[in-house]
XYZ file of C-alpha atoms in Angstrom:
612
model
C 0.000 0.000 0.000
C 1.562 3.267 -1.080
C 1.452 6.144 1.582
C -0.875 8.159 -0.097
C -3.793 5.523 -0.353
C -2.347 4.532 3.768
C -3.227 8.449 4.817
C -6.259 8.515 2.633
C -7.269 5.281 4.796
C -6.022 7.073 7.878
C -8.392 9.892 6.886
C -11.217 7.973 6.061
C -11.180 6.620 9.925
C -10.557 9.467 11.356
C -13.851 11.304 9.586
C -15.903 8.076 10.102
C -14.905 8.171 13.457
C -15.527 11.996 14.242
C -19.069 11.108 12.521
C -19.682 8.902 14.981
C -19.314 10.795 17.587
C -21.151 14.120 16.247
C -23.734 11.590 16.244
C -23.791 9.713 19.535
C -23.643 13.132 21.413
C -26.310 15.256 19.279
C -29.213 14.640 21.340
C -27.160 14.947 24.665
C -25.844 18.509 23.682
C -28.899 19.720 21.503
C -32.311 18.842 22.784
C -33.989 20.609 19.231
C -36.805 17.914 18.147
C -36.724 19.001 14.576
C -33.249 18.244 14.306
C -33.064 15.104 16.002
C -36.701 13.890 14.001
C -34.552 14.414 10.713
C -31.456 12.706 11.986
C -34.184 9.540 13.168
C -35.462 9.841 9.608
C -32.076 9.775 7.957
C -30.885 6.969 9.782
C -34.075 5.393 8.511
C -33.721 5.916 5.127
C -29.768 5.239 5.598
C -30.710 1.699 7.168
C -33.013 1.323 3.932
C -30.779 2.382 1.115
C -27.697 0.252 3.236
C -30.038 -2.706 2.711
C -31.103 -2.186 -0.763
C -27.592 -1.643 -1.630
C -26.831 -5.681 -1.083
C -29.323 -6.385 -3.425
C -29.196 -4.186 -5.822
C -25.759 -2.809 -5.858
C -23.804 -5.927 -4.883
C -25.969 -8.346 -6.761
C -26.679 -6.057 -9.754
C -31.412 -6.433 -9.003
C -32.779 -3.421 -9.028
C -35.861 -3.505 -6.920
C -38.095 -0.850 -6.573
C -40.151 -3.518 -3.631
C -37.657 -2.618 -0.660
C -40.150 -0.848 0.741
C -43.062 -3.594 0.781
C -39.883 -4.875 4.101
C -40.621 -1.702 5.728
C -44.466 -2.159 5.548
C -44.140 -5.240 6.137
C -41.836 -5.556 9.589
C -44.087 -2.303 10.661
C -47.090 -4.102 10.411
C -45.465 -7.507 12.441
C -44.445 -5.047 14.897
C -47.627 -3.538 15.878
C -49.617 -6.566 15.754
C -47.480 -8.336 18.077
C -47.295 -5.395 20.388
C -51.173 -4.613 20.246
C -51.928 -8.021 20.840
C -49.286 -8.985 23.431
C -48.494 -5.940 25.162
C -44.542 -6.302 24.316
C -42.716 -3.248 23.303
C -42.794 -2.505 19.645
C -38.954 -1.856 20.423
C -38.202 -5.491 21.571
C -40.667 -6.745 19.017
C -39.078 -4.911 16.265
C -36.574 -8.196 15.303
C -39.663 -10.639 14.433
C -40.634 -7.547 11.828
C -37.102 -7.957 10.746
C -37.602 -11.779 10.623
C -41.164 -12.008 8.328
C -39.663 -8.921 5.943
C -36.636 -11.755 5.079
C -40.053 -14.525 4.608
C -41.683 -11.556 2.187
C -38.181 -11.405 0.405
C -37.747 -15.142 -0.137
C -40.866 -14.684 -1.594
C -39.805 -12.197 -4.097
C -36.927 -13.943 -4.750
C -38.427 -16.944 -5.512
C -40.849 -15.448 -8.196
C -38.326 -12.931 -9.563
C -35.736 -15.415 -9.599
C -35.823 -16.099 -13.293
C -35.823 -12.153 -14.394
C -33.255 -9.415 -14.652
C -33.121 -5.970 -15.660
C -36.005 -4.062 -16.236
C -37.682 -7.500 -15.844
C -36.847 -7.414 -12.176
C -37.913 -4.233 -11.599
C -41.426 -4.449 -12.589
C -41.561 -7.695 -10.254
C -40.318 -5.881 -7.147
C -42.949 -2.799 -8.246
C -45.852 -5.388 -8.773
C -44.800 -6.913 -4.756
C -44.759 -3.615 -3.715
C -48.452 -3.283 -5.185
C -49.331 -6.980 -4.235
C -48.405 -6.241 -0.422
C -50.016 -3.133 -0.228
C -53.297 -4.460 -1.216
C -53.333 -7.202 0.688
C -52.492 -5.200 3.923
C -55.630 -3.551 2.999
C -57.560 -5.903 2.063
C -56.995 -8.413 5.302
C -59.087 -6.386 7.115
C -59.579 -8.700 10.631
C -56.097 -8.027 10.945
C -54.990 -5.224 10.098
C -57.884 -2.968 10.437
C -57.484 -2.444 6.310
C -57.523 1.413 4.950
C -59.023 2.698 8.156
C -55.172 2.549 9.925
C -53.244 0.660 13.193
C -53.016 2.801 15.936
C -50.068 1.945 18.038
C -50.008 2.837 22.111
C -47.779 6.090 22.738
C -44.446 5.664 24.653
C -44.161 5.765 28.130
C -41.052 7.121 29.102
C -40.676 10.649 29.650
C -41.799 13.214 27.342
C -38.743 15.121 27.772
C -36.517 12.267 26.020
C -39.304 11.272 23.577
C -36.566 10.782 20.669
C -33.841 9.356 22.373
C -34.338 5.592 22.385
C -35.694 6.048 18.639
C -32.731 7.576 17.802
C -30.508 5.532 19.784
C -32.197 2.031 18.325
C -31.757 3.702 14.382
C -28.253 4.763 15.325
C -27.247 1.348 16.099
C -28.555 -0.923 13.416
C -27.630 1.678 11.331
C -24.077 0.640 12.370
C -25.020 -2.830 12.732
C -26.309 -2.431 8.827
C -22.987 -0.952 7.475
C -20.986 -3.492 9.490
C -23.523 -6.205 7.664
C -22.874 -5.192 4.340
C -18.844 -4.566 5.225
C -18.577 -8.119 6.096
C -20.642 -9.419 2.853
C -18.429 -7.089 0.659
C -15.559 -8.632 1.705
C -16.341 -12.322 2.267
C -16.283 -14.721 -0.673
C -20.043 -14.706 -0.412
C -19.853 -10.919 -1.406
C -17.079 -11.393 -3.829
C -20.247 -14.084 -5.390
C -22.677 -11.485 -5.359
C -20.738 -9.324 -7.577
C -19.529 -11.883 -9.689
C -23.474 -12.136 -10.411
C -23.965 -8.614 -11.045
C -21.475 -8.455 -13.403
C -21.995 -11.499 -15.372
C -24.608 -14.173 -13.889
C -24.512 -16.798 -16.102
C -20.667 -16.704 -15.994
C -21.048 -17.256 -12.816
C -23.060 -20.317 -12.789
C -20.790 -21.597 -15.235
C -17.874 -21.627 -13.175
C -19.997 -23.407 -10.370
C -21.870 -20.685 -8.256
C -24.992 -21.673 -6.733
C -26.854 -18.177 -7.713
C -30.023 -19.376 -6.987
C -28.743 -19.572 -3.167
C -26.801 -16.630 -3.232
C -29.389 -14.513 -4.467
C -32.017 -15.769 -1.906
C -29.292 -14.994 0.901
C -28.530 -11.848 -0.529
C -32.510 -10.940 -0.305
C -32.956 -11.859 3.285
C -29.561 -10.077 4.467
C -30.980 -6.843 2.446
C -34.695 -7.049 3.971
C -33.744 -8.229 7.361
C -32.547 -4.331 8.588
C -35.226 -2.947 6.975
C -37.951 -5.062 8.245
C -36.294 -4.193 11.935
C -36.623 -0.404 10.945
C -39.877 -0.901 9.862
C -41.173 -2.116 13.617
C -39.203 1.229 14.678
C -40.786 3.374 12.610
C -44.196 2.201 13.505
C -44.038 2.849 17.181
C -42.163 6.237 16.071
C -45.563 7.311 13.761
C -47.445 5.249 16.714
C -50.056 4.988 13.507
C -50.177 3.013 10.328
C -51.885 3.111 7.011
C -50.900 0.819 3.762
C -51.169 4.297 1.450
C -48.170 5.699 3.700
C -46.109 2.704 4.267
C -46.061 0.937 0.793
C -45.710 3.901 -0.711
C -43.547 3.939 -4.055
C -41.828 7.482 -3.244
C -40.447 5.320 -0.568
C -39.389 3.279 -2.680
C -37.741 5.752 -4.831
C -36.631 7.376 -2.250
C -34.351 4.826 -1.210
C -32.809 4.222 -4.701
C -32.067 7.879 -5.166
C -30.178 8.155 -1.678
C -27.909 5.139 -2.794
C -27.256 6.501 -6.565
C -26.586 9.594 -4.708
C -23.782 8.306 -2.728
C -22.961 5.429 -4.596
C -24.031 2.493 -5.703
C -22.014 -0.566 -4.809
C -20.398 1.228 -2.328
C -19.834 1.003 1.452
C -20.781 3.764 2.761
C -22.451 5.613 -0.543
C -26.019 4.765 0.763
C -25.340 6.261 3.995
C -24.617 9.545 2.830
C -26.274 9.570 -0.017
C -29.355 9.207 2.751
C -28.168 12.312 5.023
C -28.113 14.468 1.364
C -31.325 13.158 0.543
C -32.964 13.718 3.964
C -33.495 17.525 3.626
C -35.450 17.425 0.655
C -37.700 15.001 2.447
C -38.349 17.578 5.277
C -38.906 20.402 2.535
C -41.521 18.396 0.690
C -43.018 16.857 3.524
C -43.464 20.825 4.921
C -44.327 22.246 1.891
C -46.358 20.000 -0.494
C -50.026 19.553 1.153
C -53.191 18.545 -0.707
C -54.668 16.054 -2.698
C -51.798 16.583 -5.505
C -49.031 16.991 -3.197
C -48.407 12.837 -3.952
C -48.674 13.163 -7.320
C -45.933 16.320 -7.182
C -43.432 13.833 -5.050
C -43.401 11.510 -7.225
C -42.857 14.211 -10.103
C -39.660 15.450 -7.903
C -38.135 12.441 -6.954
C -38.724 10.620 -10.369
C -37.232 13.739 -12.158
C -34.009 13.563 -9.889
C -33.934 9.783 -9.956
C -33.888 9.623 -13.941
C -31.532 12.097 -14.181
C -28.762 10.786 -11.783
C -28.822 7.424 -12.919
C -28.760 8.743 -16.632
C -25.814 11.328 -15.846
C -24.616 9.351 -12.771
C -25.073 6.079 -12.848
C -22.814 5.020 -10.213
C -23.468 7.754 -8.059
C -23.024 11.092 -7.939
C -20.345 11.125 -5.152
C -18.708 8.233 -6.710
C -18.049 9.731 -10.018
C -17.021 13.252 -8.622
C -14.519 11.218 -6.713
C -13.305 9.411 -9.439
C -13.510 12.490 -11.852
C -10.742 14.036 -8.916
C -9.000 10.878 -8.941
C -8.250 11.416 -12.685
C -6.982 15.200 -12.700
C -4.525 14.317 -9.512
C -3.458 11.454 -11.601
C 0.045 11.760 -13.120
C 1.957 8.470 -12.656
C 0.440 6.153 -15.915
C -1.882 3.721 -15.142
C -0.705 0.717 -13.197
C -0.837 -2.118 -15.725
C 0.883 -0.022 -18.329
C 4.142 -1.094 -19.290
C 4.436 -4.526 -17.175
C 5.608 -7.034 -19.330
C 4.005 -10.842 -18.520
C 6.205 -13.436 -16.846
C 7.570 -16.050 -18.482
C 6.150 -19.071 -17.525
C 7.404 -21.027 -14.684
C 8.844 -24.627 -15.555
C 6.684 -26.379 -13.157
C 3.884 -27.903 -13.867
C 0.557 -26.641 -12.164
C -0.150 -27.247 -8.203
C -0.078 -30.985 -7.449
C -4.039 -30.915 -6.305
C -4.453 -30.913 -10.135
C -2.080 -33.272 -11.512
C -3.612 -36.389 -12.754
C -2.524 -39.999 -13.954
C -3.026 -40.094 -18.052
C -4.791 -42.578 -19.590
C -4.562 -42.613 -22.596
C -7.075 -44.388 -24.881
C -10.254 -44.467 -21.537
C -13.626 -42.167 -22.798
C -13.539 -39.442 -20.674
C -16.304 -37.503 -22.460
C -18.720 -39.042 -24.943
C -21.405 -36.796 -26.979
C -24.343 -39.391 -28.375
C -26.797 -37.806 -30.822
C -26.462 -34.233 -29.541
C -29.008 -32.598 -31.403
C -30.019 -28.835 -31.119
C -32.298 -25.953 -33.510
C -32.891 -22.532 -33.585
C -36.316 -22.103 -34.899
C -36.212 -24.029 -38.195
C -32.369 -23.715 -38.369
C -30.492 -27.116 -37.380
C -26.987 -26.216 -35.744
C -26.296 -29.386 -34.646
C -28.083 -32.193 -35.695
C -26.819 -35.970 -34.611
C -23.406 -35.339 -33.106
C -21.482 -37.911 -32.095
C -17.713 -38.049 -30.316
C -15.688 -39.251 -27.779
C -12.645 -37.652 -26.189
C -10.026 -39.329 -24.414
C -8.765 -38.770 -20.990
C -5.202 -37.301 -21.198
C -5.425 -36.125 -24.812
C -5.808 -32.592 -26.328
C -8.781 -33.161 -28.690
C -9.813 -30.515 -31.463
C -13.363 -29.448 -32.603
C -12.754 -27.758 -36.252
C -15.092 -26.857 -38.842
C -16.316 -24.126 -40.791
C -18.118 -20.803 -39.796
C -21.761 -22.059 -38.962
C -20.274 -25.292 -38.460
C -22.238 -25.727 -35.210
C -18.874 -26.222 -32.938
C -19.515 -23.059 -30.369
C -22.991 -24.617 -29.794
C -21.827 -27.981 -29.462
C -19.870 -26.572 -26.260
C -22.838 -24.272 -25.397
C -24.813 -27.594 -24.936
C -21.776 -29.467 -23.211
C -21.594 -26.861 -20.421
C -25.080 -26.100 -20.376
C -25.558 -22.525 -21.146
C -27.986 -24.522 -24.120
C -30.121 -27.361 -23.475
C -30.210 -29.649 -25.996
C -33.224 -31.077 -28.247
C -31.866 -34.429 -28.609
C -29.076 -36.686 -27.479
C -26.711 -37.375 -24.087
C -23.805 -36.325 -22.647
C -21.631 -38.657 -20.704
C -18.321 -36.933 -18.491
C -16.928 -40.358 -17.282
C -19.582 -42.523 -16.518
C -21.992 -40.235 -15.149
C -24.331 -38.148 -17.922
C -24.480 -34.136 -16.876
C -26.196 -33.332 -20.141
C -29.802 -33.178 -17.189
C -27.437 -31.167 -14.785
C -27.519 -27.345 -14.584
C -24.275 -25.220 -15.170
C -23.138 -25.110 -11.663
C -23.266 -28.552 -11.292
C -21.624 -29.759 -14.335
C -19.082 -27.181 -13.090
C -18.611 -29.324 -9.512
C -18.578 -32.682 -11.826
C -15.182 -31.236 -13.406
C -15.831 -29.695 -16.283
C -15.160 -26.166 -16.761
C -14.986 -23.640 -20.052
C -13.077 -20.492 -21.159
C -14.980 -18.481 -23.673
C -14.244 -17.033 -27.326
C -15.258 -13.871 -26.270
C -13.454 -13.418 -22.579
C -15.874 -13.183 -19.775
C -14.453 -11.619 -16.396
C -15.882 -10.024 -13.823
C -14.252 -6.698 -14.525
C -15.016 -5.037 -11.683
C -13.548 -7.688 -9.365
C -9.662 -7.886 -9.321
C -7.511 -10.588 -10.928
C -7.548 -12.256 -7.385
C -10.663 -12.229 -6.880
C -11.474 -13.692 -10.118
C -10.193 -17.015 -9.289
C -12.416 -16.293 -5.557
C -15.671 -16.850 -7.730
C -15.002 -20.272 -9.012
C -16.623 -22.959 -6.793
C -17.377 -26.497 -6.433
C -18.975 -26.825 -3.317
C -21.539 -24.342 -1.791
C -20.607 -23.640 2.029
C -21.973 -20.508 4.291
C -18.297 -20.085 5.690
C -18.122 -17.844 2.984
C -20.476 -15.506 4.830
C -17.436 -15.469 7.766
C -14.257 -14.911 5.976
C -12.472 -12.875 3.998
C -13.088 -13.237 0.148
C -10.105 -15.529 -0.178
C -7.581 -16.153 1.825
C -5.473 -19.406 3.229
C -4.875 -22.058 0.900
C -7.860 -21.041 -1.643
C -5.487 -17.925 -1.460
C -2.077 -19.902 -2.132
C -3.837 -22.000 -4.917
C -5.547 -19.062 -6.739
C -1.531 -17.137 -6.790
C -0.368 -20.473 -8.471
C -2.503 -20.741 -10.862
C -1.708 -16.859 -11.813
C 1.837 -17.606 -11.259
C 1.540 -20.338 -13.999
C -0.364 -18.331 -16.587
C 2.207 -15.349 -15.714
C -0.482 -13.223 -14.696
C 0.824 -12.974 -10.309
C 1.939 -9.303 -11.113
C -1.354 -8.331 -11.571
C -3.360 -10.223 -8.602
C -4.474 -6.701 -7.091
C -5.326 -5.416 -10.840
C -9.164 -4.869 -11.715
C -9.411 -7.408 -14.465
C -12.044 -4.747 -16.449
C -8.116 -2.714 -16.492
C -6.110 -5.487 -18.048
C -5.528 -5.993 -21.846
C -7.544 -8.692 -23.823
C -4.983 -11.404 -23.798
C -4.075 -10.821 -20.200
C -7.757 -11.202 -19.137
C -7.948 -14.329 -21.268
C -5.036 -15.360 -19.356
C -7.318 -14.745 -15.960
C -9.965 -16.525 -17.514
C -8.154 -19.556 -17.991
C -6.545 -19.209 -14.515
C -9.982 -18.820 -13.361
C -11.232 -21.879 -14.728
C -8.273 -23.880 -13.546
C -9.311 -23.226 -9.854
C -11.977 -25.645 -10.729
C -9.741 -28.232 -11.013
C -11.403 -29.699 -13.635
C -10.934 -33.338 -15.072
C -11.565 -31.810 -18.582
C -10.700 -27.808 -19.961
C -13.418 -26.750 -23.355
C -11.591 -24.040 -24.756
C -13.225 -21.711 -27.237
C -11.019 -19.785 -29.527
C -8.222 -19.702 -27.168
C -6.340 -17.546 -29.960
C -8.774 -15.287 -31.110
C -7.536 -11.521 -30.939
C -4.506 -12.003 -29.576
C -0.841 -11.659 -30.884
C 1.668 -14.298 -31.619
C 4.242 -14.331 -28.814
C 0.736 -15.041 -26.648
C -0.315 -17.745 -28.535
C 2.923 -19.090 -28.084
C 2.582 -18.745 -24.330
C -0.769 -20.170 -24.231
C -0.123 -23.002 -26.142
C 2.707 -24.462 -24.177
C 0.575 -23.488 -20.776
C -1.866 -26.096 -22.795
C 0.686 -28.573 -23.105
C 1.460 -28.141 -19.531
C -1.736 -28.829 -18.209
C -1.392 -31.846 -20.697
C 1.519 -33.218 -19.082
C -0.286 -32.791 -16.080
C -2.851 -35.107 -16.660
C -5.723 -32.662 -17.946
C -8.156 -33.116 -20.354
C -8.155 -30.453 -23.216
C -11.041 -29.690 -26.125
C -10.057 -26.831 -28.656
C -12.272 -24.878 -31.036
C -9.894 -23.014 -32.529
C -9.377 -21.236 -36.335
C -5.789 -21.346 -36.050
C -5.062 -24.397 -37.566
C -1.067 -24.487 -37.722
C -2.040 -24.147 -33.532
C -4.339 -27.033 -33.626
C -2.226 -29.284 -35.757
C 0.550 -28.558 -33.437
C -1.261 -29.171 -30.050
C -4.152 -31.949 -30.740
C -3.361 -35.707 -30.751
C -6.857 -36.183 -32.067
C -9.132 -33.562 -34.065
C -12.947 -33.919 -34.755
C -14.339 -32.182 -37.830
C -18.110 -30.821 -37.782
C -20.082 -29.451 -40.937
C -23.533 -28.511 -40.783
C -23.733 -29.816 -37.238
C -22.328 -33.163 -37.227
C -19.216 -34.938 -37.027
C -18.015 -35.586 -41.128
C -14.191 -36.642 -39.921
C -12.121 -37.753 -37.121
C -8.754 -38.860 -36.815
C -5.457 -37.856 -35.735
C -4.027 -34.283 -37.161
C -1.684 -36.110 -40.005
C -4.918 -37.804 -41.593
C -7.554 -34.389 -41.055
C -5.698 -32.125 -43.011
C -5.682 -34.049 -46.152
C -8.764 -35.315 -46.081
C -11.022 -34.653 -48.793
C -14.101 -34.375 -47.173
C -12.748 -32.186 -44.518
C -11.299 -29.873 -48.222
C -14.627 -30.254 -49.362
C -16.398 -29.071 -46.077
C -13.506 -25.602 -45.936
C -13.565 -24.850 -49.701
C -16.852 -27.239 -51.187
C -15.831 -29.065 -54.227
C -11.832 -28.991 -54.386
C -9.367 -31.087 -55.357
C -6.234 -30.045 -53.210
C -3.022 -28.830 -55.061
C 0.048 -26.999 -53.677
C -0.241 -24.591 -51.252
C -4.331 -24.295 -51.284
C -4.494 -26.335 -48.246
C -7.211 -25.322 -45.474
C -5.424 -26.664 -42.784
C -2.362 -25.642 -43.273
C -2.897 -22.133 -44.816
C -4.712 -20.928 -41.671
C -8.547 -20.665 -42.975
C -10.630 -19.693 -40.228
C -13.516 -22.297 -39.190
């Protein structure tokens, strides 16, 4: 760490810390009930936005439902205390506890949808909740409101244990989402939000992380809600599953950030004012219909000028004009790479000749379009096996349906002796199969480190108690960077690095699988020379080490050179196999590059480099 970031880190501390204390001592030194009502409501909406942030800014789901949690622990709250005398205070958890069973809820019907998608889901729970707070009139006395006993404790103090109780799981909240961030369950959530079906492909359970992440982001609010409710001491659905609310809470986290730590939290205390002002100042049957004008208009046009927050780009845009030294990764040349072969938790017996994959009538169409259409192969264990073919050839899908990002019409898939071609991605990840793609996919905002963090083939919640990735997860993921060269860059942002370093990371990443067989698609597209060189004798490395290779590549003097055994589709079946020797003078294989041909001196295919 350089000094500057270690006394910008010093600094940080010291202002959170001086916050802190402002804060504790307010009410003690400054008994004015208008200022300590909008600090309550601050930390409110700061406890809100904190919570929305792990959904929506960790995990990438944009809900506009967070505050059906608020409604919904407010409503808990007061029926428990009405009805059993306790003190909405100490009842305030079990709100916290059914706002996480209303989020499973909306996780499990929005689990499917992203996007815009999402967001009308959360909107039509919000709408769903509300009306059926109304509408369950025994309990909830419906439109005509929930009045909630006064407090008892002297007048003169009214505020204090509201703002105490806020001020505290508003810590409690930041502390929360501090410990996600930096856990490997948080590094998982982001891996989502920047690429979920990556992420499932490399063996994430997303379903469960997502669900997790929606309970940890409802679970504050719903305990704020119970607060609030005693606070108001009266309820109606119109006022607490409201959709300014709602927007409310998204515009305080864009404000400050979104993503960030502590974004949401001041992006709440900016917001806050303007809630007093329109609160004071719009009255009337419009003065709803004028909120939602204000906030919508300021919403829009932060997250269309802003859209990671308004704090967080100004900071950034400073970052930039102090910035003098070049960027980190410019100039660093990659390692050569080492002469050992990869860690020994991945080095395998070979043997040579045993099935270790087997493709039986894989069959798959796009509408009326048949891309691959009765595909049959086997590959090896221990070998390096090519897929070639011609553009349109179907090869790309063929892997598509191997790893499951396709399911196919027709046909099994067999990894050993157990068939995956039923299994989901994450699963056919944790069977030992894993994929690099001809585009790269990395999670850019994530660094190179924690990359190789996302990959997973077991699902444990000791990720939610320790750091993103550390002992010897930590060791093996620098290995497998040291072997690909890439260890000089383990603290890099991988959306920083060049193409061919982050297809580098990519294939580190899907090494910390482990896996019993490597798909690689294009591993030479769009990058120069001396890195295919590198890459292909980091291929022949894993080789040696007892790994399983597929290659869809267009480079055929690189396929020739690294395959002991190539497969040749056309039209979406296998027309040729054989070793390399016999595939690049076959005639059917000529006839499938160039149609009709009848090969003469240097109008070879295979050996002239045409692209498949």
């Amino acid at each position: 760490m350089s000094i500057a970031s270690l006394s910008n880190s010093r600094l940080r501390a010291y202002g959170i810390g001086l916050a802190a204390v402002v804060l504790a001592v307010l009410p003690l030194v400054n008994d004015n009930a208008y200022l300590q009502n909008m600090a309550i409501m601050a930390f409110l909406l700061a406890v809100m936005a904190s919570g929305w942030n792990i959904i929506s800014g960790y995990t990438g789901y944009v809900s506009l439902g967070q505050s059906a949690f608020l409604g919904v622990g407010a409503y808990t709250t007061a029926l428990i205390s009405i009805h059993t005398g306790v003190s909405p205070l100490l009842a305030a958890p079990a709100g916290g506890v059914v706002a996480v069973a209303s989020a499973v809820v909306l996780g499990l019907v929005g689990r499917r949808t992203r996007g815009i998608a999402f967001v009308i889901v959360s909107f039509a729970f919000l709408e769903f909740t509300a009306l059926l707070v109304s509408n369950w009139g025994s309990l909830t006395n419906g439109n005509h409101g929930l009045a909630l006993p006064l407090p008892t404790w002297d007048r003169a103090y009214l505020n204090w244990p509201f703002y105490y109780y806020l001020l505290v799981l508003l810590a409690l909240t930041v502390w929360g989402s501090w410990a996600i961030r930096r856990s490997k369950f948080g590094i998982g959530l982001m891996a989502i939000r920047d690429d979920e079906s990556k992420a499932e492909g490399i063996g994430l359970r997303t379903d469960r992380y997502k669900m997790l992440a929606f309970a940890a982001s409802a679970f504050p609010i719903g305990i704020a809600g119970g607060v609030y409710a005693y606070y108001i001491a009266y309820l109606e659905p119109a006022s607490m599953f409201d959709i300014v609310i709602a927007m409310q809470i998204v515009l305080a986290a864009h404000l400050g950030g979104v993503g960030t730590l502590w974004g949401p939290v001041l992006g709440a205390f900016l917001l806050e004012p303007l809630n007093q002002f329109t609160n004071q100042n719009l009255s009337g049957p419009d003065a709803g219909s004028w909120r939602m004008i204000i906030y919508g208009a300021l919403l829009a046009a932060i997250v269309l000028f802003f859209p990671k927050g308004v704090l967080t780009e100004g900071a950034a845009w400073l970052a930039r004009r102090r910035r003098t030294e070049p960027q980190a990764t410019a100039g660093i040349r990659l390692t050569e790479v080492p002469d050992q072969l990869p860690p020994v938790s991945a080095t395998r017996e070979r043997a040579s000749g045993v099935p270790l994959l087997r493709v039986d009538g894989l069959a798959k169409s796009f509408g009326g379009v048949r891309a691959v259409d009765d595909c049959s192969f086997t590959v090896e264990r221990g070998s390096v096996t090519g897929l070639i073919g011609p553009n349109g050839s179907g090869k790309t899908t063929v892997f598509n349906l191997l790893d499951g990002s396709l399911t196919a019409d027709g046909g099994s898939v067999h990894l050993g002796e157990r068939r995956i071609d039923h299994l989901p991605r994450w699963q056919r990840a944790h069977s030992g199969l894993a994929r690099t793609f001809q585009s790269t996919r990395v999670f850019p905002q994530l660094t190179a480190l924690e990359n190789l963090a996302v990959p997973s083939r077991t699902f444990s919640t000791a990720g939610l108690r320790t750091s993103a990735i550390s002992g010897k997860e930590a060791a093996q993921a620098r290995e497998w960077l040291a072997f690909v060269g890439m260890d000089a860059y383990a603290d890099h942002h991988a959306g920083g690095l060049s193409y061919g370093q982050q297809k580098l990371i990519e294939l580190a990443q899907a090494l910390m699988l482990e896996p019993e067989i490597l798909l690689l698609d294009e591993p030479a597209a769009g990058i120069n020379p001396t890195l295919v060189e590198r890459l292909a004798g980091i291929v022949r490395r894993l080789n040696e080490a007892g790994t399983t290779v597929v290659v869809v590549e267009h480079n055929m003097p690189l396929v020739l050179s690294l395959c002991d055994h190539i497969h040749v589709l056309a039209q979406g079946r296998v027309i040729a196999s054989g070793p390399p020797g016999r595939i690049e003078h076959d005639p059917a294989v000529l006839d499938a590059y160039l149609g009709d041909h009848t090969p003469s001196p240097g109008n070879d295919p295979a050996t002239s480099g045409a692209k498949a």
